[in-house]
Coordinates of C-alpha atoms in Angstrom, one line a residue:
Chain A
M1 CA -0.4 -6.2 2.2
N2 CA 0.5 -9.6 3.7
N3 CA -2.0 -11.5 1.6
M4 CA -2.0 -12.2 -2.0
E5 CA -4.6 -9.6 -3.1
L6 CA -5.4 -11.7 -6.2
S7 CA -7.9 -9.2 -7.6
L8 CA -5.3 -6.4 -7.4
V9 CA -2.7 -8.7 -8.9
F10 CA -4.9 -9.3 -12.0
F11 CA -6.0 -5.6 -12.1
T12 CA -2.4 -4.2 -12.0
V13 CA -0.8 -6.7 -14.3
L14 CA -3.5 -6.8 -16.9
S15 CA -4.0 -3.0 -17.0
Q16 CA -0.2 -2.5 -17.3
A17 CA -0.1 -5.1 -20.1
A18 CA -2.9 -3.2 -21.9
I19 CA -1.3 0.2 -21.5
G20 CA 2.1 -1.2 -22.7
L21 CA 0.4 -2.8 -25.7
V22 CA -1.2 0.5 -26.7
I23 CA 2.1 2.4 -26.2
L24 CA 4.0 -0.1 -28.3
S25 CA 1.3 -0.1 -31.0
S26 CA 1.5 3.7 -31.1
V27 CA 5.3 3.7 -31.3
R28 CA 5.2 1.1 -34.1
Q29 CA 2.8 3.0 -36.2
L30 CA 4.1 6.6 -35.5
A31 CA 7.8 6.2 -35.1
L32 CA 8.6 3.4 -37.6
E33 CA 8.1 3.3 -41.3
G34 CA 6.2 0.5 -43.0
P35 CA 2.9 -1.3 -42.2
A36 CA 1.7 -1.0 -38.6
G37 CA 0.3 -4.5 -38.4
N38 CA -3.1 -5.6 -37.2
V39 CA -3.6 -2.4 -35.1
R40 CA -7.4 -2.7 -34.8
M41 CA -7.3 -6.1 -33.2
E42 CA -4.4 -5.0 -31.0
W43 CA -6.4 -2.1 -29.6
L44 CA -9.3 -4.4 -29.1
A45 CA -7.1 -6.9 -27.2
A46 CA -5.8 -4.1 -25.1
A47 CA -9.3 -2.9 -24.3
I48 CA -10.4 -6.4 -23.3
L49 CA -7.3 -6.9 -21.1
L50 CA -8.0 -3.6 -19.4
L51 CA -11.7 -4.3 -19.0
V52 CA -11.0 -7.7 -17.4
G53 CA -8.5 -6.1 -15.1
M54 CA -10.9 -3.4 -14.0
L55 CA -13.6 -6.0 -13.4
A56 CA -11.1 -8.0 -11.3
S57 CA -10.4 -4.9 -9.3
L58 CA -14.1 -4.8 -8.2
F59 CA -13.7 -8.1 -6.3
H60 CA -11.1 -6.4 -4.1
L61 CA -13.7 -4.0 -2.7
G62 CA -15.8 -5.0 0.3
H63 CA -18.7 -3.3 -1.5
P64 CA -18.2 -3.4 -5.3
L65 CA -21.3 -1.5 -6.0
G66 CA -19.7 1.5 -4.2
A67 CA -16.9 1.6 -6.8
P68 CA -18.2 4.9 -8.4
R69 CA -17.5 6.5 -5.0
A70 CA -13.8 5.8 -5.6
L71 CA -13.8 8.8 -8.0
T72 CA -14.8 11.3 -5.4
H73 CA -11.5 12.2 -3.8
L74 CA -9.4 13.3 -6.8
G75 CA -7.9 16.1 -4.7
T76 CA -5.5 14.0 -2.6
A77 CA -6.3 10.3 -3.2
W78 CA -4.0 8.6 -5.7
L79 CA -6.5 5.7 -5.9
S80 CA -9.2 8.1 -7.2
R81 CA -6.8 9.4 -9.8
E82 CA -5.8 5.9 -10.7
A83 CA -9.4 4.9 -11.3
L84 CA -10.0 8.0 -13.4
G85 CA -6.8 7.5 -15.4
V86 CA -7.5 3.8 -16.1
G87 CA -11.1 4.6 -17.1
L88 CA -9.9 7.3 -19.5
V89 CA -7.4 4.9 -21.1
L90 CA -10.1 2.3 -21.5
G91 CA -12.3 5.0 -23.3
L92 CA -9.4 5.9 -25.6
M93 CA -8.7 2.3 -26.4
V94 CA -12.3 1.6 -27.3
L95 CA -12.4 4.8 -29.4
G96 CA -9.2 3.7 -31.1
F97 CA -10.6 0.3 -31.9
I98 CA -13.8 1.8 -33.3
T99 CA -12.2 4.5 -35.4
A100 CA -9.1 2.6 -36.6
R101 CA -8.9 1.5 -40.3
E102 CA -5.3 0.7 -41.3
A103 CA -4.0 2.5 -38.3
V104 CA -5.3 4.5 -35.3
K105 CA -5.4 8.3 -35.8
P106 CA -2.0 9.8 -34.7
G107 CA -3.6 12.2 -32.3
L108 CA -5.6 9.5 -30.6
A109 CA -2.6 7.1 -30.5
L110 CA -0.5 9.9 -28.8
A111 CA -3.3 10.7 -26.4
A112 CA -3.8 7.1 -25.4
G113 CA -0.1 6.6 -24.8
A114 CA 0.2 9.8 -22.8
V115 CA -2.9 9.1 -20.6
G116 CA -1.6 5.5 -20.3
L117 CA 1.7 6.7 -18.9
L118 CA -0.1 9.1 -16.6
A119 CA -2.3 6.2 -15.3
L120 CA 0.9 4.1 -14.7
F121 CA 2.2 7.0 -12.6
F122 CA -1.0 7.2 -10.6
M123 CA -0.8 3.5 -10.0
G124 CA 2.8 3.8 -8.9
M125 CA 1.8 6.4 -6.4
T126 CA -1.2 4.4 -5.2
Y127 CA 0.9 1.4 -4.3
A128 CA 3.6 3.4 -2.5
P129 CA 1.9 4.1 0.8
P130 CA 3.7 5.1 4.0
G131 CA 2.7 1.9 5.6
Y132 CA 5.2 -0.1 3.5
P133 CA 8.7 1.5 3.9
A134 CA 10.2 -0.7 1.3
L135 CA 7.7 0.5 -1.3
S136 CA 7.0 4.0 -0.2
N137 CA 9.2 5.4 -2.9
A138 CA 9.5 5.3 -6.7
L139 CA 10.0 1.5 -6.8
P140 CA 6.3 0.6 -7.5
L141 CA 6.3 3.0 -10.4
V142 CA 9.5 1.4 -11.7
F143 CA 8.1 -2.1 -11.3
F144 CA 4.9 -1.1 -13.1
L145 CA 6.7 0.6 -16.0
L146 CA 8.8 -2.5 -16.5
T147 CA 5.7 -4.7 -16.5
A148 CA 4.1 -2.4 -19.1
A149 CA 7.3 -2.5 -21.2
V150 CA 7.8 -6.3 -21.0
L151 CA 4.2 -7.4 -21.5
G152 CA 3.4 -4.7 -23.9
T153 CA 6.3 -5.6 -26.2
A154 CA 5.7 -9.3 -25.8
F155 CA 2.0 -9.2 -26.7
S156 CA 2.7 -6.6 -29.4
S157 CA 4.6 -9.3 -31.3
Y158 CA 1.2 -11.1 -32.0
F159 CA 0.0 -8.1 -34.0
A160 CA 3.2 -6.7 -35.5
P161 CA 4.1 -7.2 -39.2
A162 CA 7.0 -9.6 -39.8
E163 CA 9.5 -6.9 -40.7
K164 CA 9.1 -5.2 -37.3
K165 CA 9.4 -8.3 -35.2
P166 CA 13.2 -8.3 -34.9
L167 CA 13.0 -4.8 -33.5
L168 CA 10.4 -5.9 -31.0
A169 CA 12.6 -8.8 -30.0
R170 CA 15.5 -6.4 -29.3
I171 CA 13.2 -4.1 -27.3
L172 CA 11.9 -7.0 -25.3
G173 CA 15.4 -8.4 -24.7
V174 CA 16.6 -5.1 -23.3
S175 CA 13.4 -4.7 -21.2
L176 CA 13.8 -8.2 -19.7
L177 CA 17.5 -7.6 -19.0
V178 CA 16.7 -4.3 -17.2
A179 CA 13.9 -5.9 -15.3
L180 CA 16.2 -8.8 -14.3
V181 CA 18.8 -6.5 -13.0
V182 CA 16.3 -4.3 -11.1
Y183 CA 14.5 -7.3 -9.5
L184 CA 17.8 -8.9 -8.5
V185 CA 19.3 -5.6 -7.0
V186 CA 16.2 -4.2 -5.2
P187 CA 16.0 -6.8 -2.5
L188 CA 19.7 -6.4 -1.8
V189 CA 19.2 -2.7 -1.5
W190 CA 16.4 -3.3 1.0
L191 CA 18.8 -5.3 3.1
S192 CA 20.8 -2.2 3.7
G193 CA 17.7 -0.2 4.9
G194 CA 15.8 0.0 8.2
T195 CA 14.4 -3.0 10.1
V196 CA 11.2 -3.3 8.1
M197 CA 13.0 -2.9 4.8
Q198 CA 15.4 -5.6 5.8
Q199 CA 12.5 -7.9 6.7
T200 CA 11.0 -7.2 3.3
G201 CA 14.3 -7.9 1.5
T202 CA 14.8 -11.1 3.5
A203 CA 11.2 -12.2 2.7
Y204 CA 11.9 -11.7 -1.0
L205 CA 15.2 -13.5 -1.1
T206 CA 13.9 -16.5 0.8
S207 CA 10.7 -16.8 -1.1
P208 CA 10.1 -19.4 -3.8
L209 CA 7.6 -16.9 -5.4
Y210 CA 10.4 -14.4 -6.0
W211 CA 12.8 -16.9 -7.5
T212 CA 10.1 -18.5 -9.6
R213 CA 9.3 -15.1 -11.0
I214 CA 13.0 -14.4 -11.7
I215 CA 13.6 -17.7 -13.5
I216 CA 10.3 -18.3 -15.3
G217 CA 9.2 -14.7 -15.9
L218 CA 12.6 -13.1 -16.8
A219 CA 15.6 -15.4 -17.2
I220 CA 14.0 -18.1 -19.4
P221 CA 12.3 -15.7 -21.8
L222 CA 15.5 -13.6 -22.0
Y223 CA 17.5 -16.7 -22.8
A224 CA 15.0 -17.8 -25.5
I225 CA 15.1 -14.4 -27.2
W226 CA 18.9 -14.3 -27.0
R227 CA 19.1 -17.7 -28.6
S228 CA 16.5 -17.3 -31.3
G229 CA 16.6 -13.5 -31.9
S230 CA 12.8 -13.5 -32.1
I231 CA 9.8 -13.7 -29.8
S232 CA 8.5 -17.2 -30.0
F233 CA 4.7 -17.8 -29.7
W234 CA 5.1 -19.2 -26.2
V235 CA 7.1 -16.4 -24.7
P236 CA 4.3 -13.8 -24.0
P237 CA 2.2 -16.2 -21.9
V238 CA 5.2 -17.3 -19.9
I239 CA 6.2 -13.7 -19.2
L240 CA 2.6 -13.0 -18.2
F241 CA 2.7 -15.9 -15.8
G242 CA 6.0 -14.6 -14.4
E243 CA 4.5 -11.1 -13.9
L244 CA 1.5 -12.5 -12.1
I245 CA 3.7 -14.5 -9.8
G246 CA 5.9 -11.4 -9.3
R247 CA 2.9 -9.3 -8.4
V248 CA 1.7 -11.9 -5.9
A249 CA 5.2 -11.6 -4.3
F250 CA 4.9 -7.8 -4.4
F251 CA 1.6 -7.8 -2.4
S252 CA 2.3 -10.8 -0.1
L253 CA 6.0 -10.4 0.9
S254 CA 6.1 -6.7 1.6
V255 CA 6.3 -6.1 5.4
H256 CA 4.0 -3.4 7.0
A257 CA 5.6 -0.8 9.3
S258 CA 3.2 -1.7 12.1
A259 CA 4.6 -5.2 12.2
N260 CA 7.7 -3.8 13.9
I261 CA 6.0 -1.6 16.6
G262 CA 7.9 -2.2 19.8
G263 CA 11.1 -3.1 17.9
L264 CA 14.0 -1.1 16.6
Chain B
M1 CA -1.9 26.2 17.4
R2 CA -5.5 24.9 17.0
K3 CA -6.9 22.5 19.5
Q4 CA -5.6 19.0 18.7
L5 CA -6.6 16.2 21.1
G6 CA -4.2 13.3 21.5
F7 CA -3.2 10.4 23.7
Y8 CA -0.4 10.6 26.3
V9 CA 1.1 7.2 26.7
D10 CA 3.0 6.8 29.9
A11 CA 5.2 3.8 29.3
K12 CA 6.8 4.2 32.7
R13 CA 3.5 3.5 34.4
C14 CA 1.9 1.0 31.9
I15 CA 1.9 -2.5 33.2
G16 CA 0.5 -4.1 30.0
C17 CA -2.8 -5.2 31.6
F18 CA -4.8 -4.7 28.3
T19 CA -7.6 -3.0 30.3
C20 CA -7.6 -0.1 27.9
A21 CA -8.0 -2.5 24.9
M22 CA -10.8 -4.4 26.7
A23 CA -12.6 -1.2 27.6
C24 CA -12.5 -0.2 23.9
K25 CA -14.0 -3.6 22.9
N26 CA -16.6 -3.4 25.6
Q27 CA -17.6 0.1 24.6
Y28 CA -18.1 -0.7 20.9
L29 CA -18.8 -4.5 21.0
Q30 CA -16.5 -4.9 18.1
D31 CA -16.6 -8.0 15.8
T32 CA -14.0 -10.7 16.3
G33 CA -10.7 -9.7 14.9
V34 CA -11.4 -6.0 15.0
I35 CA -9.0 -4.2 17.3
W36 CA -9.0 -0.5 17.7
R37 CA -6.5 -0.3 20.6
Q38 CA -3.6 -2.7 20.9
V39 CA -1.0 -3.0 23.6
Y40 CA 2.5 -3.6 22.1
P41 CA 5.3 -5.0 24.3
L42 CA 8.7 -3.4 23.7
K43 CA 11.2 -5.9 22.4
T44 CA 14.3 -6.7 24.3
E45 CA 16.6 -4.8 22.0
I46 CA 14.8 -1.6 23.2
Y47 CA 14.0 -2.6 26.7
P48 CA 16.5 -5.2 27.8
H49 CA 15.1 -6.0 31.2
R50 CA 13.4 -9.0 32.8
E51 CA 10.5 -6.6 33.5
R52 CA 8.5 -5.7 30.4
A53 CA 7.4 -2.3 29.1
F54 CA 4.5 -1.5 26.8
Y55 CA 3.0 1.0 24.4
S56 CA -0.8 1.2 24.3
L57 CA -1.7 2.4 20.8
A58 CA -4.7 3.2 18.8
C59 CA -5.4 5.7 16.0
N60 CA -3.1 8.7 16.5
H61 CA -5.5 11.2 14.9
C62 CA -2.5 12.6 13.0
A63 CA -2.2 16.3 12.1
N64 CA -1.8 15.1 8.5
P65 CA -3.7 11.8 8.4
T66 CA -2.7 9.6 5.6
C67 CA -5.9 7.6 5.9
L68 CA -7.9 10.7 5.1
N69 CA -5.6 11.7 2.3
V70 CA -5.6 8.3 0.5
C71 CA -9.3 7.4 1.0
P72 CA -10.9 7.5 -2.5
A73 CA -14.4 7.6 -1.1
R74 CA -14.0 10.6 1.3
A75 CA -14.9 8.4 4.2
F76 CA -12.7 10.2 6.6
Y77 CA -12.8 13.8 7.9
K78 CA -10.9 15.7 10.6
R79 CA -13.0 17.6 13.1
D80 CA -12.2 21.4 13.2
Q81 CA -13.0 21.8 16.8
D82 CA -10.5 19.2 18.2
G83 CA -8.6 17.5 15.4
I84 CA -10.2 14.1 15.9
V85 CA -10.1 12.0 12.7
V86 CA -13.5 10.4 12.1
H87 CA -14.2 7.5 9.8
E88 CA -17.7 7.5 8.3
Q89 CA -18.5 3.9 7.7
D90 CA -21.5 4.5 5.6
K91 CA -19.2 6.0 3.0
C92 CA -16.6 3.3 3.1
I93 CA -16.4 1.0 0.1
G94 CA -13.9 -1.4 1.8
C95 CA -11.0 -0.8 -0.6
G96 CA -8.5 -1.2 2.2
N97 CA -6.4 1.7 1.1
C98 CA -6.3 3.3 4.5
I99 CA -5.3 -0.1 6.1
R100 CA -2.3 -0.3 3.7
S101 CA -1.4 3.3 4.1
C102 CA -1.4 3.8 7.9
P103 CA 2.1 2.9 9.1
Y104 CA 0.7 2.5 12.7
G105 CA -1.8 -0.2 11.7
A106 CA -4.6 1.8 13.2
A107 CA -7.2 1.2 10.5
R108 CA -8.4 -2.4 10.5
Y109 CA -10.6 -4.5 8.2
N110 CA -14.0 -5.6 9.6
P111 CA -14.6 -8.9 7.8
V112 CA -18.3 -8.9 8.9
L113 CA -19.1 -5.4 7.5
K114 CA -16.5 -5.7 4.8
K115 CA -15.4 -2.2 5.6
A116 CA -12.5 -0.5 7.4
E117 CA -12.7 1.0 10.8
K118 CA -10.5 2.5 13.5
C119 CA -10.5 4.2 16.8
S120 CA -13.0 7.1 16.9
F121 CA -11.4 8.7 20.0
C122 CA -14.8 8.1 21.5
W123 CA -15.9 11.4 20.0
E124 CA -19.4 10.9 21.2
R125 CA -18.2 10.7 24.8
I126 CA -15.9 13.7 24.2
D127 CA -18.8 15.7 23.0
A128 CA -20.7 14.7 26.1
G129 CA -17.9 15.9 28.3
Q130 CA -16.6 12.4 29.1
Q131 CA -13.2 10.7 28.7
P132 CA -12.5 8.0 26.1
A133 CA -13.3 4.5 27.4
C134 CA -9.6 3.5 27.3
V135 CA -8.4 6.5 29.2
L136 CA -11.2 6.1 31.8
S137 CA -10.4 2.5 32.3
C138 CA -6.6 2.6 32.8
P139 CA -6.0 1.4 36.4
V140 CA -2.5 3.0 36.6
D141 CA -3.3 6.3 34.9
A142 CA -0.9 5.4 32.1
L143 CA -3.2 6.7 29.4
R144 CA -4.3 10.4 29.3
L145 CA -6.2 12.7 27.1
I146 CA -4.2 15.8 26.1
D147 CA -4.6 18.8 24.0
L148 CA -1.4 19.3 22.1
A149 CA -2.2 23.1 21.7
G150 CA -1.4 23.6 25.4
F151 CA 0.6 20.5 26.2
E152 CA 3.9 21.3 27.9
E153 CA 5.4 18.2 29.4
P154 CA 9.2 18.6 29.1
N155 CA 10.0 14.9 29.2
A156 CA 7.3 13.9 26.6
V157 CA 8.5 12.6 23.3
Q158 CA 6.7 12.0 20.0
Y159 CA 8.9 9.2 18.6
P160 CA 10.3 7.0 21.3
P161 CA 12.2 3.9 20.3
G162 CA 9.8 1.2 19.0
F163 CA 7.3 3.8 17.7
P164 CA 7.5 4.2 13.8
R165 CA 8.8 7.7 12.9
F166 CA 6.7 9.4 10.3
P167 CA 7.1 13.2 10.7
S168 CA 5.0 13.9 7.6
L169 CA 1.9 12.5 9.4
N170 CA 2.7 14.2 12.7
P171 CA 0.8 11.7 14.9
S172 CA -1.0 13.3 17.9
V173 CA 0.5 11.1 20.5
R174 CA 3.1 11.8 23.1
F175 CA 5.0 9.3 25.3
R176 CA 6.8 9.1 28.5
V177 CA 9.5 6.5 27.9
A178 CA 9.9 3.5 30.1
T179 CA 12.9 3.8 32.5
T180 CA 15.2 1.2 33.9
P181 CA 13.4 -0.9 36.5
T182 CA 14.3 -0.2 40.1
I183 CA 16.4 -3.1 41.4
I184 CA 15.9 -3.8 45.1
R185 CA 18.5 -6.0 46.6
R186 CA 18.1 -7.8 49.9
S187 CA 20.7 -6.8 52.4
R188 CA 23.0 -9.6 53.4
T189 CA 23.4 -8.3 56.9

């Protein structure tokens, strides 16, 4: 990766935020009693986030007009499956927005959540190539699930009714805590791996990007939620900023296997 | 086993002259920054001698090529007759997925064409009964064209130190490892 891949940063973070938002919305309306909140606007916001992310992803292509060709290798290419999955989720989000009244139809909410999770899985596999030994495993999927959980819950607070916000604050607090532990432990685990993994771990631990993400994107929001017991209005944008910084680190700090050819 | 062409890299003979890499560039007149064949010096932790040793590497035309598997636009195919992995640039959309995926750094980004590209094994020359440009140019015969279906070199290894080990890809390359340099001492008498 070795460069910032900004279009992919925006695509992955925004699409994961959108999928998380839809999943949290579905959970709120299906698993909890009481009013679901402003679900229609929530699904519209999710669709807009995803659409912006998909548009951003086009700038990553050398030939953006060739984007439809990315769907032609569903047999083995995770990127093709990712494009299909994300496209399907966008369709379900738009359908949910159009058909929703007080709430989205349960079947549609379930389908959007399930396809959203599948799209996250495809994304996790796409960004786990053999070329990056530190990432050629389940870690990208874990990172992406955490992003969806954290951002989905955070932005869900804008649309949830007041009586469900304390629960959202608890979910977000736990998600942030898990993310903090994962992001602090993973670079240390990499240090115990092979040469390229060690180089990746060292690059993370010595990078201001990584620590900025830890402090601004995870620690400060976690502290704010712990102190107030609620999700303040400023918390979701701060978490989004932290996720974007973290994703820049993901793409720019990971060391490619070929960088060590000729070495142990 | 079906015919599978590959490169035999003789690190004992290679002197790191880059003639193979230059021959490749001369053959295809590649744009600045595009390198299909690269000569990698072995680091001192592997070859701790004053004399240096090298691996001349390009695309390994793997038995299970990850570039082919991950390409969303089907821009790669593997030839049935000899196992060469061909990149069809007219189908490439420049997503860079092959570049990220290949652990050997074989696929490169062409900033002029905004597409990926890689060593073609000079398949046009192969079809015409000729050797690849890099093989033909090597002044010390350190680079050879081999068919892995009938290759029986007892000392050849697939993953020498300094060459990333990815058995799932099964790269079509074999090496003769560099040996300790001969030390000639002047007699005092």
